[in-house]
CSV table of C-alpha atoms and ligand atoms in Angstrom, one decimal:
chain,number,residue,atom,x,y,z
F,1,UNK,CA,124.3,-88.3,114.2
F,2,UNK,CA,124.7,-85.9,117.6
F,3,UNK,CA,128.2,-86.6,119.4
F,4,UNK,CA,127.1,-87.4,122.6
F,5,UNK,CA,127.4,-85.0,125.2
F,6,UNK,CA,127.9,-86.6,128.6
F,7,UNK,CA,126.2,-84.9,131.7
F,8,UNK,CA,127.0,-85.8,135.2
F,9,UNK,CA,124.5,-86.5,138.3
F,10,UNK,CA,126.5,-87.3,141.4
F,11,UNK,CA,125.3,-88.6,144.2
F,12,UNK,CA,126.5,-89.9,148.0
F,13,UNK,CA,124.0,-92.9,147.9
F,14,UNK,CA,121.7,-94.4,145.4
F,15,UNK,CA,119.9,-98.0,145.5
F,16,UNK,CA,121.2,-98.7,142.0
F,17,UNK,CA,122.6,-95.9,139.7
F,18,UNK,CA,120.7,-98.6,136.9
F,19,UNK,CA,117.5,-97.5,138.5
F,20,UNK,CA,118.1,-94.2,139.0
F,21,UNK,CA,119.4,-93.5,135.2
F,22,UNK,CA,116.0,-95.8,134.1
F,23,UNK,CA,113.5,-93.3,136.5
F,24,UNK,CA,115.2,-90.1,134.5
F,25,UNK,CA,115.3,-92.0,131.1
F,26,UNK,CA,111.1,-92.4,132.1
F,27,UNK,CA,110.6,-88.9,132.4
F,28,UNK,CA,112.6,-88.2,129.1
F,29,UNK,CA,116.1,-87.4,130.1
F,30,UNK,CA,118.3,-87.3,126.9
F,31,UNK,CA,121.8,-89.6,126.4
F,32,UNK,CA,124.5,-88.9,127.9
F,33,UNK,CA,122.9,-88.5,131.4
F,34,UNK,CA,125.3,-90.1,133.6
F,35,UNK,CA,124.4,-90.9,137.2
F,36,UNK,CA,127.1,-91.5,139.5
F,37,UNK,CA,127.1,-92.7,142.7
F,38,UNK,CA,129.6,-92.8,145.7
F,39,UNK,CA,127.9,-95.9,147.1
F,40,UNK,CA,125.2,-98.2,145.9
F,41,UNK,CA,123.0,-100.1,148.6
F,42,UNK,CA,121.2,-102.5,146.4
F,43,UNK,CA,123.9,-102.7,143.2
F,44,UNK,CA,122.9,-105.7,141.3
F,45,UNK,CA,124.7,-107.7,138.4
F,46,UNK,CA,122.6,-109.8,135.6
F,47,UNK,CA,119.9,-112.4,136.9
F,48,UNK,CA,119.2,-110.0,140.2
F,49,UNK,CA,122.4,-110.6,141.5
F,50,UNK,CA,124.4,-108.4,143.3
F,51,UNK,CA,126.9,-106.3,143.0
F,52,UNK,CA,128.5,-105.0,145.9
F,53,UNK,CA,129.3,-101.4,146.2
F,54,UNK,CA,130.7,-100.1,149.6
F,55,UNK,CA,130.7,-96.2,149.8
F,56,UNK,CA,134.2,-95.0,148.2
F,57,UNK,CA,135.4,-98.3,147.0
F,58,UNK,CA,134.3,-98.2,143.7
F,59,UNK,CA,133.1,-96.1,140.3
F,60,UNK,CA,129.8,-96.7,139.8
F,61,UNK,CA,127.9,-95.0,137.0
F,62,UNK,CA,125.1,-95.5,134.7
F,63,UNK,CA,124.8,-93.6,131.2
F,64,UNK,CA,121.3,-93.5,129.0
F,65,UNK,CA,121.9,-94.4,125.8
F,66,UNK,CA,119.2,-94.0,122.6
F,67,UNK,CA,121.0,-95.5,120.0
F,68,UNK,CA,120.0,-95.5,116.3
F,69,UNK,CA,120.7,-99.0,115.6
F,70,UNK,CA,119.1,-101.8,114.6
F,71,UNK,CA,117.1,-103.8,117.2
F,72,UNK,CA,119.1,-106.9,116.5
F,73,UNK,CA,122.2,-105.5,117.1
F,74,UNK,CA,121.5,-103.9,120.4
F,75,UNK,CA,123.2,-106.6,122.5
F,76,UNK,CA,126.8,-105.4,121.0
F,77,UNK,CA,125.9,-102.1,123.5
F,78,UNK,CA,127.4,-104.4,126.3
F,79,UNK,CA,130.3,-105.4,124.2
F,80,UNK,CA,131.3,-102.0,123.2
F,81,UNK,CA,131.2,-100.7,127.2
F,82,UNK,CA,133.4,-103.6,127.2
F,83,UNK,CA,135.5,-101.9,125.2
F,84,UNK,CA,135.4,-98.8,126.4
F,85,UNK,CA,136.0,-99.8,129.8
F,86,UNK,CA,139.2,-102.0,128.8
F,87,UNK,CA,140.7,-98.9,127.0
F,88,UNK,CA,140.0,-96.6,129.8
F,89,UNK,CA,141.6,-98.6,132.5
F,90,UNK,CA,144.6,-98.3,130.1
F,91,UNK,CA,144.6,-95.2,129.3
F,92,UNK,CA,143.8,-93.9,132.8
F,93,UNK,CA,145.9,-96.0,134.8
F,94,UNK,CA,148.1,-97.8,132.5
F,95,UNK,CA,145.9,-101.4,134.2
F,96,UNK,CA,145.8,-104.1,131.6
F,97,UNK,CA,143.0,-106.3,131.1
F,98,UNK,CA,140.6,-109.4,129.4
F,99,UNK,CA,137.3,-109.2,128.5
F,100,UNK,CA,135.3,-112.2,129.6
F,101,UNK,CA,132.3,-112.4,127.5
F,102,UNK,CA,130.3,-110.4,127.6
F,103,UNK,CA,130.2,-108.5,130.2
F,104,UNK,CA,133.3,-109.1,132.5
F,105,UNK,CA,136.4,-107.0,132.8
F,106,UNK,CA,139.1,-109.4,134.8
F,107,UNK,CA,142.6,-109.2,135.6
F,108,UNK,CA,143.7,-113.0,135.2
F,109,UNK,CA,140.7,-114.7,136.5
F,110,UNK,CA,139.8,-111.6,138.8
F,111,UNK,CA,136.9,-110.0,138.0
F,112,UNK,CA,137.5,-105.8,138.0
F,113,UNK,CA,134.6,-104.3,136.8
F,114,UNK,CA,131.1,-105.8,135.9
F,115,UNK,CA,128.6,-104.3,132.9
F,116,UNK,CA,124.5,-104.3,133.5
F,117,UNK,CA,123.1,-103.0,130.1
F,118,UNK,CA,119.5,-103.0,130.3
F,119,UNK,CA,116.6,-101.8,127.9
F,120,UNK,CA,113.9,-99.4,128.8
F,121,UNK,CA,110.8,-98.2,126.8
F,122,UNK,CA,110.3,-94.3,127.3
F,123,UNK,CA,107.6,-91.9,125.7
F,124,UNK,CA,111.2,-91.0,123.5
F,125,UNK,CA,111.6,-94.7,122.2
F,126,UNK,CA,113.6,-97.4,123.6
F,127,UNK,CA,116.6,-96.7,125.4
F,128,UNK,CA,119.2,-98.6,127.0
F,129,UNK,CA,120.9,-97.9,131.0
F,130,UNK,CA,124.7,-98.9,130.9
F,131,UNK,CA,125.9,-99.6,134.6
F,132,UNK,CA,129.3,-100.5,135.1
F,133,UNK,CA,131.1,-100.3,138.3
F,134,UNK,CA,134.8,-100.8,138.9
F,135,UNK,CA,136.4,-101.6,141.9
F,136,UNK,CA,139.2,-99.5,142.7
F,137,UNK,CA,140.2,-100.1,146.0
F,138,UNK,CA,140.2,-103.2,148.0
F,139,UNK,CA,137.4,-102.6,150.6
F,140,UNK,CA,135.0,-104.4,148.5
F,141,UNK,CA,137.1,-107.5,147.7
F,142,UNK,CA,136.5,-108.8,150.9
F,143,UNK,CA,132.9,-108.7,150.6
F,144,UNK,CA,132.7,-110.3,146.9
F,145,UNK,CA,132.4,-114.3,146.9
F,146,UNK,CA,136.2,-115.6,147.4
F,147,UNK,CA,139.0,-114.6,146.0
F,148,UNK,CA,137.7,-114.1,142.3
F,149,UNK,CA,137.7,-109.9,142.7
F,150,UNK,CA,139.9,-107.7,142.4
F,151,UNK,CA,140.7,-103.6,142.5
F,152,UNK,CA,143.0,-101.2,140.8
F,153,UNK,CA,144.6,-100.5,144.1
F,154,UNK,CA,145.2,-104.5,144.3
F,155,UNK,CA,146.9,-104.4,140.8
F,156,UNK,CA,148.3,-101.0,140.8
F,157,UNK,CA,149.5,-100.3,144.4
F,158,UNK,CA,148.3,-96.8,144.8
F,159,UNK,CA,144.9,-95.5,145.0
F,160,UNK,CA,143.6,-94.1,141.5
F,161,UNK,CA,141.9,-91.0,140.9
F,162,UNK,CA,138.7,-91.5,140.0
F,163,UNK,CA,137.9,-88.2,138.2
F,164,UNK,CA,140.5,-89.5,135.6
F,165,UNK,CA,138.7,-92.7,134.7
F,166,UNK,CA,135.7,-90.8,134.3
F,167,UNK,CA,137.9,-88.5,131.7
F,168,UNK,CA,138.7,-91.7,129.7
F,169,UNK,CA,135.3,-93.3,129.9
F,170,UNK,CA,133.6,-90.6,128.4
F,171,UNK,CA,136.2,-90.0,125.9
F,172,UNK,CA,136.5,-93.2,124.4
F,173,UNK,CA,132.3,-93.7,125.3
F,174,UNK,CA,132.1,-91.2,122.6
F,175,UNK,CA,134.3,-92.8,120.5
F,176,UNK,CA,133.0,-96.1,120.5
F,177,UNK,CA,129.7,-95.0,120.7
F,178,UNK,CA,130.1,-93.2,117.6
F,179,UNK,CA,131.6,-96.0,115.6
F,180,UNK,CA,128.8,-98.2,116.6
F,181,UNK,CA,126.2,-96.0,115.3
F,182,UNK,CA,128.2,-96.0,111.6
F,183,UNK,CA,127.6,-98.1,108.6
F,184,UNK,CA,130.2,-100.8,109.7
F,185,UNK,CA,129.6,-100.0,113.1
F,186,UNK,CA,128.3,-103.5,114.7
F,187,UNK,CA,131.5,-105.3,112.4
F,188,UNK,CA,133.5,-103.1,113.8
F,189,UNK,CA,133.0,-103.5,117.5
F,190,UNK,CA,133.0,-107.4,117.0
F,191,UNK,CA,136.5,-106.6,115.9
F,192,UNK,CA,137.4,-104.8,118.9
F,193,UNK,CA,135.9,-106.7,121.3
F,194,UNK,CA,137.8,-110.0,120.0
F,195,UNK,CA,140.9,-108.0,119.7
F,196,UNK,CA,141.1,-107.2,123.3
F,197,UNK,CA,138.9,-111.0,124.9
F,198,UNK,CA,141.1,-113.8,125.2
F,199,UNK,CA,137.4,-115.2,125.2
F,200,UNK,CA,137.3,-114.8,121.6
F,201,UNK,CA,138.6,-117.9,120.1
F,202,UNK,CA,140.3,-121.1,121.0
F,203,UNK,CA,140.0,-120.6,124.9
F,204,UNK,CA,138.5,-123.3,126.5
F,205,UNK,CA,134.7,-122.8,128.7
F,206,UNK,CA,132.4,-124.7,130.5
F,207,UNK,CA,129.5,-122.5,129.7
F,208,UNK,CA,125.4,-122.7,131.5
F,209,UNK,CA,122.2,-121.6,130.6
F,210,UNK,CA,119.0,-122.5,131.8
F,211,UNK,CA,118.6,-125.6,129.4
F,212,UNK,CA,122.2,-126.8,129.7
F,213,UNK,CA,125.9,-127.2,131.0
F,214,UNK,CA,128.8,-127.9,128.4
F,215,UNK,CA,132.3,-127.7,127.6
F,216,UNK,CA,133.9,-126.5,124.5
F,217,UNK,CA,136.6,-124.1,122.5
F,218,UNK,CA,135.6,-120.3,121.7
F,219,UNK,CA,134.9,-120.1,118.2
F,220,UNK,CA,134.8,-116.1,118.2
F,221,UNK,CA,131.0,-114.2,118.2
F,222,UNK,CA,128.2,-114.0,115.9
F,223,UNK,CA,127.4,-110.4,114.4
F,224,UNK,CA,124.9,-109.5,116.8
F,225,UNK,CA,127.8,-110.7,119.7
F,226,UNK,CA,126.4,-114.1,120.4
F,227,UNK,CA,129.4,-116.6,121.1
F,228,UNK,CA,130.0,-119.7,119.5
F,229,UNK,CA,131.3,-122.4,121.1
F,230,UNK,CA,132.7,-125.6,119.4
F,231,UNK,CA,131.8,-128.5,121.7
F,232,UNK,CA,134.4,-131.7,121.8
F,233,UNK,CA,131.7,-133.7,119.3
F,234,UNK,CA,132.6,-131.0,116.4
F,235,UNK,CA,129.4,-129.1,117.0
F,236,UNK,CA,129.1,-125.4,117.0
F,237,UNK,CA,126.7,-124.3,119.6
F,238,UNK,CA,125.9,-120.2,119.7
F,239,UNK,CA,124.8,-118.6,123.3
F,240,UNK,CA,123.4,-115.3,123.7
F,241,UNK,CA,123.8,-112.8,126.6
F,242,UNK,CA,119.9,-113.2,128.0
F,243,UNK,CA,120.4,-117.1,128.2
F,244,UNK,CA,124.0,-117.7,130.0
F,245,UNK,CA,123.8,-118.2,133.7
F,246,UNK,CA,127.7,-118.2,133.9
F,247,UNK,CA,131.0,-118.7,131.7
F,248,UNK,CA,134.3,-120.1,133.8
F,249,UNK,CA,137.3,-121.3,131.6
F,250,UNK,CA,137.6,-125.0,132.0
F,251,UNK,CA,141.1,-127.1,131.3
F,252,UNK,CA,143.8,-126.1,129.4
F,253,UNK,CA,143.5,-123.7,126.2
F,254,UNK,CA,144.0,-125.3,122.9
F,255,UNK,CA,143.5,-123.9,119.0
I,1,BT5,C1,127.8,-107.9,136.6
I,1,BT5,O1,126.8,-108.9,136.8
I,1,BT5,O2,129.0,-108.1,136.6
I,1,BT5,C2,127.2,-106.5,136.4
I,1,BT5,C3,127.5,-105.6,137.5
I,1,BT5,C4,127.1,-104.2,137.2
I,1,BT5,C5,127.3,-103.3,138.3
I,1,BT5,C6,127.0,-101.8,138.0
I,1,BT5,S1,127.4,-100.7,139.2
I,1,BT5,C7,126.6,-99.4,138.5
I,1,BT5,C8,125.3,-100.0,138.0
I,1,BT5,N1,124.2,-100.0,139.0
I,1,BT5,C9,123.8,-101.3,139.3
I,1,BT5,O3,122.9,-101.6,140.1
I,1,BT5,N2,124.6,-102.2,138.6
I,1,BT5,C10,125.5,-101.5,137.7
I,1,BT5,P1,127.1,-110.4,137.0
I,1,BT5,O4,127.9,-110.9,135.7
I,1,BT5,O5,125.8,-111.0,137.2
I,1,BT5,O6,128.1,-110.6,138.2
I,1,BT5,C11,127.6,-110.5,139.5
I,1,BT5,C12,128.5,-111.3,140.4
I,1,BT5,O7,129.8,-110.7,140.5
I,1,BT5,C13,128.0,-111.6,141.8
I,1,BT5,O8,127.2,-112.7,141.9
I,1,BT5,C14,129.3,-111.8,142.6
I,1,BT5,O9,129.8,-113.1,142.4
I,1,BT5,C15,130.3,-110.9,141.8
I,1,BT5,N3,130.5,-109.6,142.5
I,1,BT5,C16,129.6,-108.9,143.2
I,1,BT5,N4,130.2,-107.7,143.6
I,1,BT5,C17,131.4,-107.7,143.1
I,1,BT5,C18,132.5,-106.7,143.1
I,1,BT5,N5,132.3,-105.5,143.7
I,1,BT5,N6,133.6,-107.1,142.5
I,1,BT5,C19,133.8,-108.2,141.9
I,1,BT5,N7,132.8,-109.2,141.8
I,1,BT5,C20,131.7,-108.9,142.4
């Protein structure tokens, strides 16, 4: 297996790094092609919703990925840039964080950072587009819905280099990345992920898809990172990414 070799495309403004990434991945661009943009104008989250992204408030990058991985694990992708982005705010600016599943980075109930993996088919096989932008100063907290974002300025009190997130994302993006690709590889980023979610087990949700609303306890994740919930009649239900409109904790946390 190559060791991926990150290359970067910077840009003032893009729509959506996501598409930008997905055009190049179309015309064959290998992984490790990282667009990054100083502002988005039309950022967007899961189930077309947005993601603001004033110019120079936030990182917000897009990597292609062709991993060679089972199709059935392929949802993990979005739990190991989970991952990799809790690390890297560590490592980078010594900012602690939870991992909402699957895709949220929050400090507290604030939401930092938000994940978009998405698939593409390419003429090179299927490949997947992982956006994440980070807020790192406050000018887009206003903008997101009440007071449910926040930045590393907010949390820090300085403004952070960006350059050295970028350093630690790649880093531990290879990492990661790597371990995901070995034999144990999809175990082993379960592990991670519930080792750094308090989302894992025993918190209580009140969790939405499409077919239904309930509440329940965390029952930790299914090897392909679907999450089990136990619901107060004793029965395990198991979501998937594709079918969750929204997760919020609900009451108090219990084992
Ligand atoms: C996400 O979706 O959290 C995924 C966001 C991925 C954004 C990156 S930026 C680079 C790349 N290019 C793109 O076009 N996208 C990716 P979701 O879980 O659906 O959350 C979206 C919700 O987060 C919105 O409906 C708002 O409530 C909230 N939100 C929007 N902008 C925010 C911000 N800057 N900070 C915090 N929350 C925000």
């Amino acid at each position: 297996m190559a060791q991926l070799k990150p290359r970067v495309l910077r840009y003032d403004s893009l729509p959506s790094t996501n598409t930008e990434a997905a055009s190049q991945a179309l015309k064959g661009a290998a992984e490790g092609l990282c667009i990054v943009a100083l502002e988005q104008t039309a950022g967007r989250g899961r189930l077309q919703r947005q993601w603001l992204s004033p110019a120079g408030a936030g990182l917000y990058l897009s990597i292609v990925l062709r991993p060679k991985i089972e199709i059935g694990v392929w949802p993990l992708i979005t739990l190991m840039a989970a991952v990799v982005v809790r690390d890297a705010l560590l490592a980078a600016y010594a900012v602690e964080t939870d991992i909402k599943w699957p895709n949220d980075i929050l400090v507290g109930d604030q939401k930092l950072c938000g994940i978009l993996a998405e698939t593409i088919d390419t003429d090179r096989g299927r490949a997947v587009i992982v956006g994440i932008g980070i807020n790192l100063n406050a000018v887009a907290l206003p903008l997101a819905r009440g007071n449910s974002a926040t930045s590393v300025e907010a949390v820090t009190g300085s403004a952070p280099d960006p350059e050295e997130l970028l350093h630690a994302l790649f880093h531990l993006l290879e990492k990661h990345y790597g371990v995901l690709q070995s034999a144990a590889g999809p175990e082993e980023i379960v592990r991670a992920w519930c080792a750094r979610s308090s989302y894992a087990s025993g918190k209580r949700v009140r969790i939405s898809s499409a077919a239904e609303t309930l509440e329940g306890l965390t029952r930790g994740l299914e090897s392909d990172g679907a999450l089990r919930v136990e619901t107060d009649g004793g029965e395990i239900k198991t979501f998937r990414t594709g079918d969750v409109t929204t997760v919020r904790p609900a009451g108090n946390v219990q084992t």
